[in-house]
Amino acid sequence: MNVINNKEKFMKEALKQAKKAYDKLEVPVGAIIVKDGKIIAKAYNQKECKNDTTNHAEILAIKKASKKLNSWRLIDCDMYVTLEPCSMCAGALIQSRIRKVYIGALDEKTGACGSVLNLLEDYKFNHKVEIETGVLKDECENLLKDFFKTLRNLKKKG
Amino acid sequence: MNVINNKEKFMKEALKQAKKAYDKLEVPVGAIIVKDGKIIAKAYNQKECKNDTTNHAEILAIKKASKKLNSWRLIDCDMYVTLEPCSMCAGALIQSRIRKVYIGALDEKTGACGSVLNLLEDYKFNHKVEIETGVLKDECENLLKDFFKTLRNLKKKG
């Protein structure tokens, strides 16, 4: 399997996580962390169901990967995430020393990996995280659009 | 007790938390969250001992406060923190709708509340967090200086 297909394969896994969030009526965002070609952590947004705003998919994935590796330093690890990380999550990517983040949909309102600002590349922090955007962009965007449409319909009915 | 003394009183509580981190050889940062004049959450940095880079004092305090209030929205809550929050923690302050953050020492290398950048005031996110710096600045700075001196001495001996 070539590199391009691998990227899509891993983003599909992140999308599976996002769908788990959707099923719980959480904003559908999923993230996975890969090291040496293997998935070491999977997570989805659980902000509302756990009443904890730090429970974004990316933070939960970082916590799981750190536990798995028994280290807070996620050296040679890459994240695949269906939506561009916010400032909190981009900051966590820097803190955790993640090597690269692959992003599906962009977030023009809160995205901190190039949309509103670029925490990962534009500042002299002690670690820089590489960014690649547009991986399965349409699927990631469509899942979000579909979710917010569903949510509006539920509110109309409710 | 007037407002100025209250600020110092609360920062002293944050300093007590920071000292707990120091005792565990963690970078001494402490944070508390106050609502209606009462402390609803206290936390200190536990990054190394828990091998989790998301375990900054601020994140842990936000998690505790959310649990206490049974809500991720920390409306009318203020944070007192001994060191300027990094991007991850500043992002978490925005996400959690904290009203105001009182900061002790500044962090010129990673501070995201005015030092390296100002996430809380310079961007059009859906929430702005007020900032007040310099609360018990000397005590907060001295604790950090003392810690890093101790750490260097331990390394020399080790």
mmCIF file of C-alpha atoms in Angstrom:
data_model
loop_
_atom_site.group_PDB
_atom_site.id
_atom_site.type_symbol
_atom_site.label_atom_id
_atom_site.label_comp_id
_atom_site.label_asym_id
_atom_site.label_seq_id
_atom_site.Cartn_x
_atom_site.Cartn_y
_atom_site.Cartn_z
ATOM 1 C CA MET A 1 0.000 0.000 0.000
ATOM 2 C CA ASN A 2 1.484 3.341 -0.966
ATOM 3 C CA VAL A 3 1.798 6.413 1.225
ATOM 4 C CA ILE A 4 -1.243 8.186 -0.224
ATOM 5 C CA ASN A 5 -3.465 5.190 0.441
ATOM 6 C CA ASN A 6 -2.053 4.839 3.918
ATOM 7 C CA LYS A 7 -3.023 8.418 4.668
ATOM 8 C CA GLU A 8 -6.546 7.752 3.505
ATOM 9 C CA LYS A 9 -6.663 4.471 5.373
ATOM 10 C CA PHE A 10 -5.731 6.198 8.611
ATOM 11 C CA MET A 11 -8.099 9.123 8.047
ATOM 12 C CA LYS A 12 -10.880 6.568 7.513
ATOM 13 C CA GLU A 13 -10.115 5.247 10.987
ATOM 14 C CA ALA A 14 -10.359 8.796 12.351
ATOM 15 C CA LEU A 15 -13.693 9.135 10.529
ATOM 16 C CA LYS A 16 -14.935 5.949 12.200
ATOM 17 C CA GLN A 17 -14.173 7.603 15.534
ATOM 18 C CA ALA A 18 -15.950 10.790 14.434
ATOM 19 C CA LYS A 19 -19.037 8.717 13.652
ATOM 20 C CA LYS A 20 -19.030 7.391 17.208
ATOM 21 C CA ALA A 21 -19.242 11.013 18.383
ATOM 22 C CA TYR A 22 -22.087 11.640 15.916
ATOM 23 C CA ASP A 23 -24.043 8.705 17.354
ATOM 24 C CA LYS A 24 -23.858 10.387 20.769
ATOM 25 C CA LEU A 25 -24.922 13.735 19.276
ATOM 26 C CA GLU A 26 -21.446 15.135 19.855
ATOM 27 C CA VAL A 27 -19.844 17.283 17.153
ATOM 28 C CA PRO A 28 -18.347 14.491 15.015
ATOM 29 C CA VAL A 29 -14.589 14.801 15.339
ATOM 30 C CA GLY A 30 -12.305 11.794 15.538
ATOM 31 C CA ALA A 31 -8.559 11.456 15.962
ATOM 32 C CA ILE A 32 -6.083 8.618 15.847
ATOM 33 C CA ILE A 33 -2.351 8.484 16.571
ATOM 34 C CA VAL A 34 0.002 6.342 14.495
ATOM 35 C CA LYS A 35 3.536 5.205 15.319
ATOM 36 C CA ASP A 36 5.636 2.976 13.057
ATOM 37 C CA GLY A 37 2.650 2.389 10.818
ATOM 38 C CA LYS A 38 0.441 1.179 13.643
ATOM 39 C CA ILE A 39 -2.501 2.873 15.333
ATOM 40 C CA ILE A 40 -1.663 3.340 19.014
ATOM 41 C CA ALA A 41 -4.626 5.507 20.060
ATOM 42 C CA LYS A 42 -8.152 6.266 18.864
ATOM 43 C CA ALA A 43 -10.559 8.804 20.314
ATOM 44 C CA TYR A 44 -13.610 10.903 19.558
ATOM 45 C CA ASN A 45 -15.038 14.114 20.900
ATOM 46 C CA GLN A 46 -16.799 13.582 24.237
ATOM 47 C CA LYS A 47 -17.243 17.153 25.394
ATOM 48 C CA GLU A 48 -21.014 17.179 25.950
ATOM 49 C CA CYS A 49 -21.563 13.640 27.222
ATOM 50 C CA LYS A 50 -18.768 13.996 29.785
ATOM 51 C CA ASN A 51 -19.411 17.697 30.469
ATOM 52 C CA ASP A 52 -15.727 18.445 29.998
ATOM 53 C CA THR A 53 -14.545 20.909 27.383
ATOM 54 C CA THR A 54 -11.044 19.419 27.432
ATOM 55 C CA ASN A 55 -12.456 16.141 26.085
ATOM 56 C CA HIS A 56 -11.804 16.982 22.443
ATOM 57 C CA ALA A 57 -10.823 13.972 20.325
ATOM 58 C CA GLU A 58 -7.212 15.155 20.007
ATOM 59 C CA ILE A 59 -6.662 15.565 23.766
ATOM 60 C CA LEU A 60 -8.189 12.162 24.497
ATOM 61 C CA ALA A 61 -6.036 10.534 21.784
ATOM 62 C CA ILE A 62 -2.878 12.159 23.187
ATOM 63 C CA LYS A 63 -3.749 10.920 26.683
ATOM 64 C CA LYS A 64 -4.283 7.377 25.406
ATOM 65 C CA ALA A 65 -1.070 7.366 23.355
ATOM 66 C CA SER A 66 0.948 8.641 26.343
ATOM 67 C CA LYS A 67 -0.500 5.874 28.470
ATOM 68 C CA LYS A 68 0.293 3.288 25.805
ATOM 69 C CA LEU A 69 3.891 4.472 25.398
ATOM 70 C CA ASN A 70 4.281 5.265 29.087
ATOM 71 C CA SER A 71 5.669 8.645 28.098
ATOM 72 C CA TRP A 72 4.298 12.120 27.540
ATOM 73 C CA ARG A 73 6.714 12.509 24.635
ATOM 74 C CA LEU A 74 4.990 11.157 21.525
ATOM 75 C CA ILE A 75 8.178 10.928 19.476
ATOM 76 C CA ASP A 76 7.765 9.768 15.840
ATOM 77 C CA CYS A 77 4.004 9.789 16.274
ATOM 78 C CA ASP A 78 1.551 11.298 13.785
ATOM 79 C CA MET A 79 -2.055 12.331 14.345
ATOM 80 C CA TYR A 80 -4.902 11.999 11.859
ATOM 81 C CA VAL A 81 -7.826 14.213 12.791
ATOM 82 C CA THR A 82 -11.048 14.854 10.892
ATOM 83 C CA LEU A 83 -11.271 18.571 11.787
ATOM 84 C CA GLU A 84 -8.541 21.194 12.138
ATOM 85 C CA PRO A 85 -7.489 21.394 15.817
ATOM 86 C CA CYS A 86 -8.434 24.431 17.931
ATOM 87 C CA SER A 87 -5.836 26.367 19.951
ATOM 88 C CA MET A 88 -6.130 24.022 22.917
ATOM 89 C CA CYS A 89 -5.544 20.945 20.791
ATOM 90 C CA ALA A 90 -2.856 22.528 18.613
ATOM 91 C CA GLY A 91 -1.085 23.528 21.828
ATOM 92 C CA ALA A 92 -1.376 19.937 23.048
ATOM 93 C CA LEU A 93 0.173 18.705 19.781
ATOM 94 C CA ILE A 94 3.182 20.962 20.410
ATOM 95 C CA GLN A 95 3.420 19.943 24.064
ATOM 96 C CA SER A 96 3.295 16.246 23.204
ATOM 97 C CA ARG A 97 5.994 16.515 20.482
ATOM 98 C CA ILE A 98 3.742 14.951 17.842
ATOM 99 C CA ARG A 99 5.693 14.825 14.539
ATOM 100 C CA LYS A 100 2.948 15.549 12.028
ATOM 101 C CA VAL A 101 -0.775 16.172 11.936
ATOM 102 C CA TYR A 102 -2.943 15.144 8.990
ATOM 103 C CA ILE A 103 -6.135 17.179 8.852
ATOM 104 C CA GLY A 104 -9.438 16.478 7.073
ATOM 105 C CA ALA A 105 -11.762 19.498 7.168
ATOM 106 C CA LEU A 106 -10.611 23.029 7.979
ATOM 107 C CA ASP A 107 -12.204 25.119 10.737
ATOM 108 C CA GLU A 108 -12.429 28.759 9.757
ATOM 109 C CA LYS A 109 -13.828 29.852 13.109
ATOM 110 C CA THR A 110 -11.431 28.251 15.580
ATOM 111 C CA GLY A 111 -8.777 26.369 13.589
ATOM 112 C CA ALA A 112 -5.282 26.999 14.950
ATOM 113 C CA CYS A 113 -3.314 25.102 12.291
ATOM 114 C CA GLY A 114 -3.568 27.710 9.549
ATOM 115 C CA SER A 115 -7.175 28.974 9.491
ATOM 116 C CA VAL A 116 -7.463 31.559 12.295
ATOM 117 C CA LEU A 117 -3.787 31.279 13.188
ATOM 118 C CA ASN A 118 -1.001 28.738 12.825
ATOM 119 C CA LEU A 119 0.338 27.749 16.232
ATOM 120 C CA LEU A 120 2.219 24.788 14.774
ATOM 121 C CA GLU A 121 4.433 26.687 12.355
ATOM 122 C CA ASP A 122 4.387 30.434 12.972
ATOM 123 C CA TYR A 123 5.919 30.712 16.435
ATOM 124 C CA LYS A 124 9.281 29.923 17.956
ATOM 125 C CA PHE A 125 8.152 27.269 20.394
ATOM 126 C CA ASN A 126 10.528 24.452 21.269
ATOM 127 C CA HIS A 127 8.788 22.064 18.892
ATOM 128 C CA LYS A 128 7.207 22.393 15.478
ATOM 129 C CA VAL A 129 4.524 20.046 14.172
ATOM 130 C CA GLU A 130 4.282 19.412 10.435
ATOM 131 C CA ILE A 131 0.841 19.902 8.889
ATOM 132 C CA GLU A 132 -0.873 18.283 5.937
ATOM 133 C CA THR A 133 -4.431 19.355 5.185
ATOM 134 C CA GLY A 134 -7.109 18.049 2.855
ATOM 135 C CA VAL A 135 -6.904 14.319 3.622
ATOM 136 C CA LEU A 136 -10.396 12.957 2.799
ATOM 137 C CA LYS A 137 -11.552 16.556 3.059
ATOM 138 C CA ASP A 138 -14.950 15.978 1.450
ATOM 139 C CA GLU A 139 -15.878 13.038 3.673
ATOM 140 C CA CYS A 140 -14.816 14.941 6.785
ATOM 141 C CA GLU A 141 -16.694 18.096 5.761
ATOM 142 C CA ASN A 142 -19.804 16.183 4.739
ATOM 143 C CA LEU A 143 -19.979 14.370 8.062
ATOM 144 C CA LEU A 144 -19.931 17.713 9.889
ATOM 145 C CA LYS A 145 -22.496 19.311 7.563
ATOM 146 C CA ASP A 146 -24.774 16.305 7.914
ATOM 147 C CA PHE A 147 -24.455 16.436 11.694
ATOM 148 C CA PHE A 148 -25.395 20.096 12.004
ATOM 149 C CA LYS A 149 -28.340 19.562 9.636
ATOM 150 C CA THR A 150 -29.528 16.659 11.810
ATOM 151 C CA LEU A 151 -29.093 18.792 14.914
ATOM 152 C CA ARG A 152 -31.165 21.643 13.440
ATOM 153 C CA ASN A 153 -33.922 19.196 12.471
ATOM 154 C CA LEU A 154 -33.943 17.695 15.958
ATOM 155 C CA LYS A 155 -34.223 21.179 17.464
ATOM 156 C CA LYS A 156 -37.141 22.043 15.168
ATOM 157 C CA LYS A 157 -38.939 18.881 16.225
ATOM 158 C CA GLY A 158 -37.967 19.275 19.890
ATOM 159 C CA MET B 1 -11.277 42.228 52.663
ATOM 160 C CA ASN B 2 -10.812 44.417 49.591
ATOM 161 C CA VAL B 3 -10.432 43.264 45.992
ATOM 162 C CA ILE B 4 -6.637 43.629 45.900
ATOM 163 C CA ASN B 5 -6.230 41.506 48.992
ATOM 164 C CA ASN B 6 -8.657 38.955 47.610
ATOM 165 C CA LYS B 7 -6.542 38.640 44.497
ATOM 166 C CA GLU B 8 -3.457 38.023 46.591
ATOM 167 C CA LYS B 9 -5.331 35.639 48.842
ATOM 168 C CA PHE B 10 -6.403 33.553 45.873
ATOM 169 C CA MET B 11 -2.971 33.646 44.236
ATOM 170 C CA LYS B 12 -1.521 32.395 47.515
ATOM 171 C CA GLU B 13 -3.805 29.383 47.208
ATOM 172 C CA ALA B 14 -2.523 28.830 43.676
ATOM 173 C CA LEU B 15 1.033 29.093 45.052
ATOM 174 C CA LYS B 16 0.229 26.421 47.637
ATOM 175 C CA GLN B 17 -0.747 24.157 44.763
ATOM 176 C CA ALA B 18 2.453 25.038 42.889
ATOM 177 C CA LYS B 19 4.445 23.980 45.948
ATOM 178 C CA LYS B 20 2.776 20.575 45.850
ATOM 179 C CA ALA B 21 4.123 20.198 42.302
ATOM 180 C CA TYR B 22 7.573 21.311 43.504
ATOM 181 C CA ASP B 23 7.551 18.597 46.171
ATOM 182 C CA LYS B 24 7.061 16.018 43.414
ATOM 183 C CA LEU B 25 9.838 17.594 41.326
ATOM 184 C CA GLU B 26 7.298 18.853 38.835
ATOM 185 C CA VAL B 27 7.669 22.364 37.402
ATOM 186 C CA PRO B 28 5.873 24.293 40.155
ATOM 187 C CA VAL B 29 2.712 25.673 38.608
ATOM 188 C CA GLY B 30 -0.575 25.829 40.487
ATOM 189 C CA ALA B 31 -4.033 26.975 39.475
ATOM 190 C CA ILE B 32 -7.317 27.533 41.232
ATOM 191 C CA ILE B 33 -10.767 28.453 39.952
ATOM 192 C CA VAL B 34 -13.025 30.819 41.847
ATOM 193 C CA LYS B 35 -16.777 31.351 41.480
ATOM 194 C CA ASP B 36 -18.814 33.770 43.596
ATOM 195 C CA GLY B 37 -15.811 34.363 45.833
ATOM 196 C CA LYS B 38 -15.330 30.672 46.579
ATOM 197 C CA ILE B 39 -12.635 28.296 45.377
ATOM 198 C CA ILE B 40 -14.297 25.509 43.399
ATOM 199 C CA ALA B 41 -11.176 23.773 42.034
ATOM 200 C CA LYS B 42 -7.480 23.503 42.889
ATOM 201 C CA ALA B 43 -4.797 21.736 40.874
ATOM 202 C CA TYR B 44 -1.075 21.543 40.233
ATOM 203 C CA ASN B 45 1.088 20.417 37.355
ATOM 204 C CA GLN B 46 1.330 16.627 37.175
ATOM 205 C CA LYS B 47 2.873 16.169 33.757
ATOM 206 C CA GLU B 48 5.917 14.087 34.690
ATOM 207 C CA CYS B 49 4.478 11.997 37.515
ATOM 208 C CA LYS B 50 1.484 11.002 35.420
ATOM 209 C CA ASN B 51 3.387 10.904 32.106
ATOM 210 C CA ASP B 52 0.715 13.042 30.504
ATOM 211 C CA THR B 53 1.554 16.363 28.908
ATOM 212 C CA THR B 54 -2.063 17.479 29.113
ATOM 213 C CA ASN B 55 -1.847 17.386 32.915
ATOM 214 C CA HIS B 56 -0.935 21.051 33.273
ATOM 215 C CA ALA B 57 -2.380 22.703 36.379
ATOM 216 C CA GLU B 58 -4.845 24.755 34.333
ATOM 217 C CA ILE B 59 -6.313 21.768 32.457
ATOM 218 C CA LEU B 60 -6.692 19.771 35.669
ATOM 219 C CA ALA B 61 -8.356 22.726 37.405
ATOM 220 C CA ILE B 62 -10.792 23.173 34.501
ATOM 221 C CA LYS B 63 -11.669 19.473 34.595
ATOM 222 C CA LYS B 64 -12.308 19.633 38.346
ATOM 223 C CA ALA B 65 -14.411 22.791 38.105
ATOM 224 C CA SER B 66 -16.508 21.278 35.276
ATOM 225 C CA LYS B 67 -17.110 18.211 37.396
ATOM 226 C CA LYS B 68 -18.056 20.354 40.389
ATOM 227 C CA LEU B 69 -20.490 22.502 38.387
ATOM 228 C CA ASN B 70 -21.628 19.575 36.259
ATOM 229 C CA SER B 71 -21.081 21.750 33.210
ATOM 230 C CA TRP B 72 -18.258 22.377 30.754
ATOM 231 C CA ARG B 73 -19.259 26.050 30.716
ATOM 232 C CA LEU B 74 -17.408 27.765 33.556
ATOM 233 C CA ILE B 75 -19.601 30.867 33.502
ATOM 234 C CA ASP B 76 -18.621 33.646 35.958
ATOM 235 C CA CYS B 77 -15.519 31.680 36.949
ATOM 236 C CA ASP B 78 -12.026 33.151 37.266
ATOM 237 C CA MET B 79 -8.708 31.342 37.267
ATOM 238 C CA TYR B 80 -5.650 32.255 39.334
ATOM 239 C CA VAL B 81 -2.504 30.651 37.956
ATOM 240 C CA THR B 82 1.104 31.111 39.071
ATOM 241 C CA LEU B 83 2.587 31.004 35.540
ATOM 242 C CA GLU B 84 1.267 32.396 32.266
ATOM 243 C CA PRO B 85 -0.682 29.656 30.447
ATOM 244 C CA CYS B 86 0.757 28.028 27.304
ATOM 245 C CA SER B 87 -1.245 27.756 24.060
ATOM 246 C CA MET B 88 -2.908 24.521 25.146
ATOM 247 C CA CYS B 89 -4.065 26.005 28.445
ATOM 248 C CA ALA B 90 -5.001 29.393 27.009
ATOM 249 C CA GLY B 91 -7.071 27.513 24.433
ATOM 250 C CA ALA B 92 -8.726 25.570 27.243
ATOM 251 C CA LEU B 93 -9.570 28.846 29.015
ATOM 252 C CA ILE B 94 -11.359 30.033 25.876
ATOM 253 C CA GLN B 95 -13.126 26.701 25.375
ATOM 254 C CA SER B 96 -14.321 26.638 28.987
ATOM 255 C CA ARG B 97 -15.658 30.233 28.894
ATOM 256 C CA ILE B 98 -13.599 31.277 31.919
ATOM 257 C CA ARG B 99 -14.289 34.979 32.620
ATOM 258 C CA LYS B 100 -10.872 36.192 33.712
ATOM 259 C CA VAL B 101 -7.405 34.825 34.362
ATOM 260 C CA TYR B 102 -5.095 36.281 36.996
ATOM 261 C CA ILE B 103 -1.463 35.462 36.249
ATOM 262 C CA GLY B 104 1.602 35.491 38.517
ATOM 263 C CA ALA B 105 4.838 35.057 36.537
ATOM 264 C CA LEU B 106 5.101 35.575 32.783
ATOM 265 C CA ASP B 107 6.500 32.909 30.453
ATOM 266 C CA GLU B 108 8.531 34.443 27.659
ATOM 267 C CA LYS B 109 9.145 31.121 25.923
ATOM 268 C CA THR B 110 5.669 29.625 25.703
ATOM 269 C CA GLY B 111 3.221 32.114 27.259
ATOM 270 C CA ALA B 112 0.091 32.529 25.148
ATOM 271 C CA CYS B 113 -1.557 35.309 27.151
ATOM 272 C CA GLY B 114 0.619 38.177 25.926
ATOM 273 C CA SER B 115 4.230 36.958 25.932
ATOM 274 C CA VAL B 116 4.712 34.904 22.742
ATOM 275 C CA LEU B 117 1.195 35.620 21.538
ATOM 276 C CA ASN B 118 -2.152 36.581 23.044
ATOM 277 C CA LEU B 119 -4.767 33.950 22.287
ATOM 278 C CA LEU B 120 -7.170 35.408 24.826
ATOM 279 C CA GLU B 121 -7.497 38.888 23.352
ATOM 280 C CA ASP B 122 -6.058 39.099 19.834
ATOM 281 C CA TYR B 123 -8.310 36.761 17.882
ATOM 282 C CA LYS B 124 -11.975 36.663 16.980
ATOM 283 C CA PHE B 125 -12.897 33.476 18.793
ATOM 284 C CA ASN B 126 -16.392 33.111 20.218
ATOM 285 C CA HIS B 127 -15.195 33.988 23.724
ATOM 286 C CA LYS B 128 -12.656 36.410 25.141
ATOM 287 C CA VAL B 129 -10.964 35.909 28.506
ATOM 288 C CA GLU B 130 -9.880 38.974 30.495
ATOM 289 C CA ILE B 131 -6.258 38.969 31.671
ATOM 290 C CA GLU B 132 -4.573 40.507 34.691
ATOM 291 C CA THR B 133 -0.864 39.870 35.112
ATOM 292 C CA GLY B 134 1.593 40.516 37.928
ATOM 293 C CA VAL B 135 -0.415 39.158 40.875
ATOM 294 C CA LEU B 136 2.240 38.099 43.448
ATOM 295 C CA LYS B 137 4.672 38.142 40.534
ATOM 296 C CA ASP B 138 7.818 38.000 42.678
ATOM 297 C CA GLU B 139 6.679 35.024 44.758
ATOM 298 C CA CYS B 140 5.597 33.145 41.634
ATOM 299 C CA GLU B 141 8.856 33.909 39.798
ATOM 300 C CA ASN B 142 11.014 33.070 42.798
ATOM 301 C CA LEU B 143 9.371 29.702 43.268
ATOM 302 C CA LEU B 144 10.172 28.792 39.657
ATOM 303 C CA LYS B 145 13.764 30.104 39.882
ATOM 304 C CA ASP B 146 14.323 28.202 43.100
ATOM 305 C CA PHE B 147 12.933 25.026 41.538
ATOM 306 C CA PHE B 148 15.187 25.130 38.495
ATOM 307 C CA LYS B 149 18.200 25.840 40.720
ATOM 308 C CA THR B 150 17.306 22.817 42.868
ATOM 309 C CA LEU B 151 16.869 20.721 39.739
ATOM 310 C CA ARG B 152 20.297 21.740 38.405
ATOM 311 C CA ASN B 153 21.906 20.901 41.746
ATOM 312 C CA LEU B 154 20.211 17.514 41.836
ATOM 313 C CA LYS B 155 21.470 16.787 38.326
ATOM 314 C CA LYS B 156 25.028 17.758 39.284
ATOM 315 C CA LYS B 157 24.887 15.405 42.259
ATOM 316 C CA GLY B 158 23.088 12.652 40.335
#
